[in-house]
Each structure stands twice: as structure tokens, then as C-alpha cells.
């Protein structure tokens, strides 16, 4: 796929040097000490000791960022985000959502089509891109609807939306119940090299359920959703992917059965990719206890057995990437009876430390864990982001892996506060986030005054 | 104080001591209902709000009588009369009610967990009078009291709970209460209404009625809701009745001194045969009497001690009334 983000012409900013940090390369799967030079918003060089060579290269003014003790990573790529604009600006806007993203080190988001109006037309796609451009924070890649109005009846105009900039199609939140329509979507999306993103839940089996069906739902007297509701849809869509040769991407995979089937399908050569959400990796249905509506989402939090299967799937590569399913909701939509509460949680600002926990727990090594939120999701959608490569846009997350902080929803940048991780102590934070070499989030601790030679200059 | 919790949201998580304490208190209050003037001044000047989002003459009346016998003022708000019809949220209703400074809110709601939500928004005791398919703690307490009176104990008994367990808050509260008190619980019904997952909560699951009643000390019948017998959970009421109607035959499998509880009203000929319903095992009238006593106890324990706490200082919250009246013998009549 061609570069979608050309460096802006006529930029006359001085080059920027990120010096002394440890680079995490998700493609080469390694870490190394090196400096990184950014020129005109693009990574111009990655080498150890650029700082010493610079004067010889004749750069007059250089902005220098001291990354000593920090990890320099590609900005993260979250391919499952609900930005809510247009239509639900009281929950989130493209500006607040992308502000939340960059606070979490996320420099690219793909946003779902369930806005109002639905993103089922080139006009809505263009509107989203215009708003994203105006916000000038994270890069936004719109996802178009599979069906007009998400109604599951008629295909949306894939060609027109593709020309306007969509990168995938999905009726996320509204499972495509009509198997024939799903088949046709896979066939048509294939022409554009786009995946169909599958919210795999059989509505007949969901049957009004509000949480995972199991001992906890029985204890709480809440209507359950069996894991089979996801399994049967994943099974169906694997068959359809096989039939059509289309690219199926299973969103927020949550059940052990689905992971098993995807593993088998991939072994059989079927084109299927998957993502898992941090909340499904770290929480189980026990989190619903006391009717906590911030533990309500679709698909629901499942059992410890499912969680272990997700971790295994992540480790053996069955699950390609991690995506937050960032789903902002107003307090009034959550502070209600559990039955009535909206589905979904915010996730952009808590993703990184939850992924770093996978490293701490020995599930993944650091470069692989970071690949799951950078190069891998970018590859799923074919986005030209998520790597540390000379010539690529300088989208960076400079991370302090030791920074401890407590989740306090009141301090979040998202307009909505519906996090299930409230009060958790997290370790790791993006202290400096850059998009095209421009600082879009700066959370560096105040530095002690040092000698002039070491002084940092903020770009 | 043996019961220091601010609310009664369910029996799950209560200790055996706490349940015993509530049952002992209820036993003491039974005496009040036998007086000529059935009233004590324990909650004079207190206001109890009955907030009912579901019709339930039986439970509401029982709570109302209980509150009145304690001299509390009661206010009944039913869903149609309250703001629910106008779309006011439960949270807003809670805030409005809280502003009126009630001393307790008794709530019945079709959504599981609604009392928990209320409890987060008001600072007076919340008493759960039935929430969705979750819990109905006072019903289970009156069942426990009835069992204890008739059997002299709860520990070691085997109790069969028969019917639509999946949708039953009575079944859940009884499960939690009975297990805590040391009884064994058997859920009896078809797999659509008694899913196997209940075994993880400590119940034994039996689909066959005759097998399920084998050697049980207590049979607890759940009310069958006709609208659920619509071909999704079970083919028809007739089909259900064919397998699960409590006949004399089935009862013969139980222990000789078996007692049969039913939360009423009964569907004769559907879930229980008339022979059994009118037979010597039924303790339904005990259940009704005990219902008032249990609710008096719960109101007194939750509301009365707030007053005592305020006026007498920390800790000293004697159940003076309970201690002054003679304990009833724990035997059947
Ligand atoms: Zn979804």
C-alpha cells in the first residue's frame, strides 16, 4: 500500500534528535540503544551516537530530546475505536478522542462506523477525516459500514467510501446476522484489499443477555450470553472467509472456543486475523460483581479459562493484535440499572500499561508486546504506520516504563469516564507522544535544572 | 451488634450468625402480632418508603403491616404512581427520595441489582423486596424461619427447590441462606430452567422430580410464570405439569415428615396437586405469619438501631424488645 501520510511540504522546522533512549523495534523484534533523527516529520536516521556526529553534518539548530532511561517506540495503532462523532458528541468528539489517544501513546486510530449518521457514505467518511485533520492529534483512519445504516440489509457503497479514505468495513456493534450479506461483503471488500471486521455475536443466542453466561450471571440473576453466541458466528464467518477468499478480521475475540477455531482456520490457510481487547485480557466476569456497569460490554467479560486461552492465543500468534474497543459513554448511560446500561468501556489511556503487564507476566517479550499495538494492527489494515523505519512518518511514543500512576477517570482526556480499571496502579506511560515529528502530548516529569550542555529543548 | 450492615440487599455473603440473629429477632416479633393491640412504638416517628416497580400486593402488604406494627409511617410508591412512567431514572428517583429523608426504602424492581444502585445513591437503609432474578432476602428469611420452627434446625436438612430456578430470586436467596445455614440444596427442574451452572454455586442439580425429592426434608415449590411456558423454555404448561406437578406419588419419595413451602399463589393442578396442597405437609399459613415477623425484624434491626446509635452512642444497640419477650419454642404446632 502506498504512503498515505506524505511529509508536509515546506516545513522549515529544525531537525529533532531523540537521544539516549532505547529503541523498541517491533518488526526486527529487538531493543537497542540508538538515537533517532527526525527531519520534516519523517524518521531521517536511526543510529547509535548520532548526537556526536551531528555537528559534522552541519546542522545549525537541533532540537534535542533526552530519552535517557526511556523507551522509544513507534506510536501505537489502535484499530478499534469509537470516536462518536458525528452524532454523539456528548460522549466523545474526534478532538477529545484523539487527545485521549495521544495521551496513551496512540498515534493512529481506526474509528468505527456506528456514528449518527452512520459512516455508510463518502460524505461521512470525508467529514471524519476533515475533523481529524482539524484536531491535528492522532491520525484517524475511518472504517466504513458493511450495510446501509448498519441495518444488515443492503451493502454500503464500499467503492465510494474507499476512495474517500476508509480502510476497512464493519457493522461493529451490530452483528451481520444475514450470512449471505456477510458473504457478499467479504467478496466486495476483497476488491479493495480491505478486511471485513466482524463483531461476532449471534443475536438469537445473545437473547437479551447482559453479561457472560456462567456461575457469575446465575449468582447475580443477570441474563447470560453464552460463549457459544460468539463461537457460532466465528465458525460461520470462517466458513464464509473460506468460501470467498476475503479477509475476515474478528474484532474483540473473547472466547476460548473462538481462539481454537481461528487457530485451526489459519492453519488451513484461511485469511483471518484477530484482535483482543485489554479488558478481555485482564478482567473476567467476576468484575461484574456488585453490578458494576463499567464491566458491561459486548462481547462480555468471560471466565478465567477464556482469559487464559486469549493469553495463549496472543503468545502463539493466533491473535494478531490488541485493540481497545474504546467506547465512551456518558455517566448517565452507565449510572443506571445493569440491564439498562450501555455496553462498552474507554481504553485508549490505559492500553499501554496493560500491554506492558504482559511483558511483566512473561506472556510476551517487550518487542512482541509492542508489535501487538503497533506494527501488527497496522499490518491487519494495511496502514503505513506502526514501525520505526527510516523514511516513515515520525509517529513516536516515548515511554517511561517505570512511571507508576493510578487510574483516575477524572484526570482522563476522554470526554467519558467509563473505565473498568479505576483505581488500578499502572506502570508505564507515554511521556512524550509525537505525530509526524510534532509533539502532541508531553507528560515529562519536571526536570531538575542541569548544565546547559544537557538542557532539553522542547520542540 | 450481630447485624452491622447498612442494608439488606441479599442473603449472599451474610454469615450464619447474622442470619440466626435476624431469625431470632423475627421469632420475638411474632409475639407482637398475637397481641390484641398489635403495635409497639419501636419505630415511632420513622418513615418507611415502599418503592415498588413491580406489582406485588403480597410482599408490599406484608412490609406495610410490619412497618405499621412498629409504629412507623409508611408511604407506598408504585411504578405507575411514581416518576418511572415519565422516564425518570432510578438514580434521580433515589436522589429525590433521599432529599425527603426517609428512614428506610423497601424496593421491588424488575432489574437485578437495582437495590445495589439505590444503595449507592442514598444514605438510608435499603431493603431489597425482590430484584429481577437476583434476590428476595426477606422471602428466604421467612422460609428459613418456617423451616427452623418446623424442623427445629436447618443444618443437615436436605431441601429440594422445584421449578423455574433460572428466573427465581426466591430460589437464589434460599440457596445462599440454606447453604450458609448448613443445609443441602437440590434444584429440581428441566435444564432450560435449571442450568447446570448452578452446581458451581453449590446446588445439586436434578432433572427428574421423583429422584429430586428422594429423602428430602423440605420441598420448596417455585411459582411457575405462565408467560415463560410459551414454547421457548418449555413446550407448554401441560408438558411442564406432566413432569413437575407435585403429586402425592412424588411426595412419597421424600421423608415422612416432609414439609412443603410455596411462595403462593399456587397453580393447583399445574405445579401442585390439590391432594398435596391440602395435605398435612403444607406450611403456607406459617409462611405468611412469619413474613410479617421477619420484615418487622429487618426493619427494626436496620432502622431502629440508627436511632439508638444517634441517641445512645456507639455500639449500644440492644434489641430490648426482642430480649424482653419470651422466645417462642422452636417447634411446630
Ligand atoms: Zn464490537
PDB file of C-alpha atoms and ligand atoms in Angstrom, chain A residues 80 82 112 114 170-175 197-201 251-252 275 298-299 325, ligand 1:
ATOM      1  CA  UNK A  80     -10.892  -0.434  17.138  1.00  0.00           C
ATOM      2  CA  UNK A  82     -15.387   4.619  18.691  1.00  0.00           C
ATOM      3  CA  UNK A 112     -15.909   2.527  13.833  1.00  0.00           C
ATOM      4  CA  UNK A 114     -21.638   3.462  14.308  1.00  0.00           C
ATOM      5  CA  UNK A 170     -17.583  -3.202   9.747  1.00  0.00           C
ATOM      6  CA  UNK A 171     -21.053  -3.101  11.256  1.00  0.00           C
ATOM      7  CA  UNK A 172     -19.366  -3.232  14.667  1.00  0.00           C
ATOM      8  CA  UNK A 173     -21.906  -3.315  17.446  1.00  0.00           C
ATOM      9  CA  UNK A 174     -24.461  -4.728  15.045  1.00  0.00           C
ATOM     10  CA  UNK A 175     -23.506  -8.281  14.126  1.00  0.00           C
ATOM     11  CA  UNK A 197     -14.269  -6.582  10.637  1.00  0.00           C
ATOM     12  CA  UNK A 198     -16.564  -8.990  12.364  1.00  0.00           C
ATOM     13  CA  UNK A 199     -18.419  -8.240  15.578  1.00  0.00           C
ATOM     14  CA  UNK A 200     -19.082 -11.934  16.121  1.00  0.00           C
ATOM     15  CA  UNK A 201     -22.170 -12.379  18.245  1.00  0.00           C
ATOM     16  CA  UNK A 251     -12.819  -7.977  16.443  1.00  0.00           C
ATOM     17  CA  UNK A 252     -12.522  -8.276  20.233  1.00  0.00           C
ATOM     18  CA  UNK A 275      -7.666  -8.616  17.803  1.00  0.00           C
ATOM     19  CA  UNK A 298     -20.205  -6.671  24.139  1.00  0.00           C
ATOM     20  CA  UNK A 299     -18.839  -9.263  23.881  1.00  0.00           C
ATOM     21  CA  UNK A 325     -12.640  -1.063  21.523  1.00  0.00           C
TER      22      UNK A 325
HETATM   23 ZN1  LIG C   1     -17.783  -4.637  18.555  1.00  0.00          ZN
END
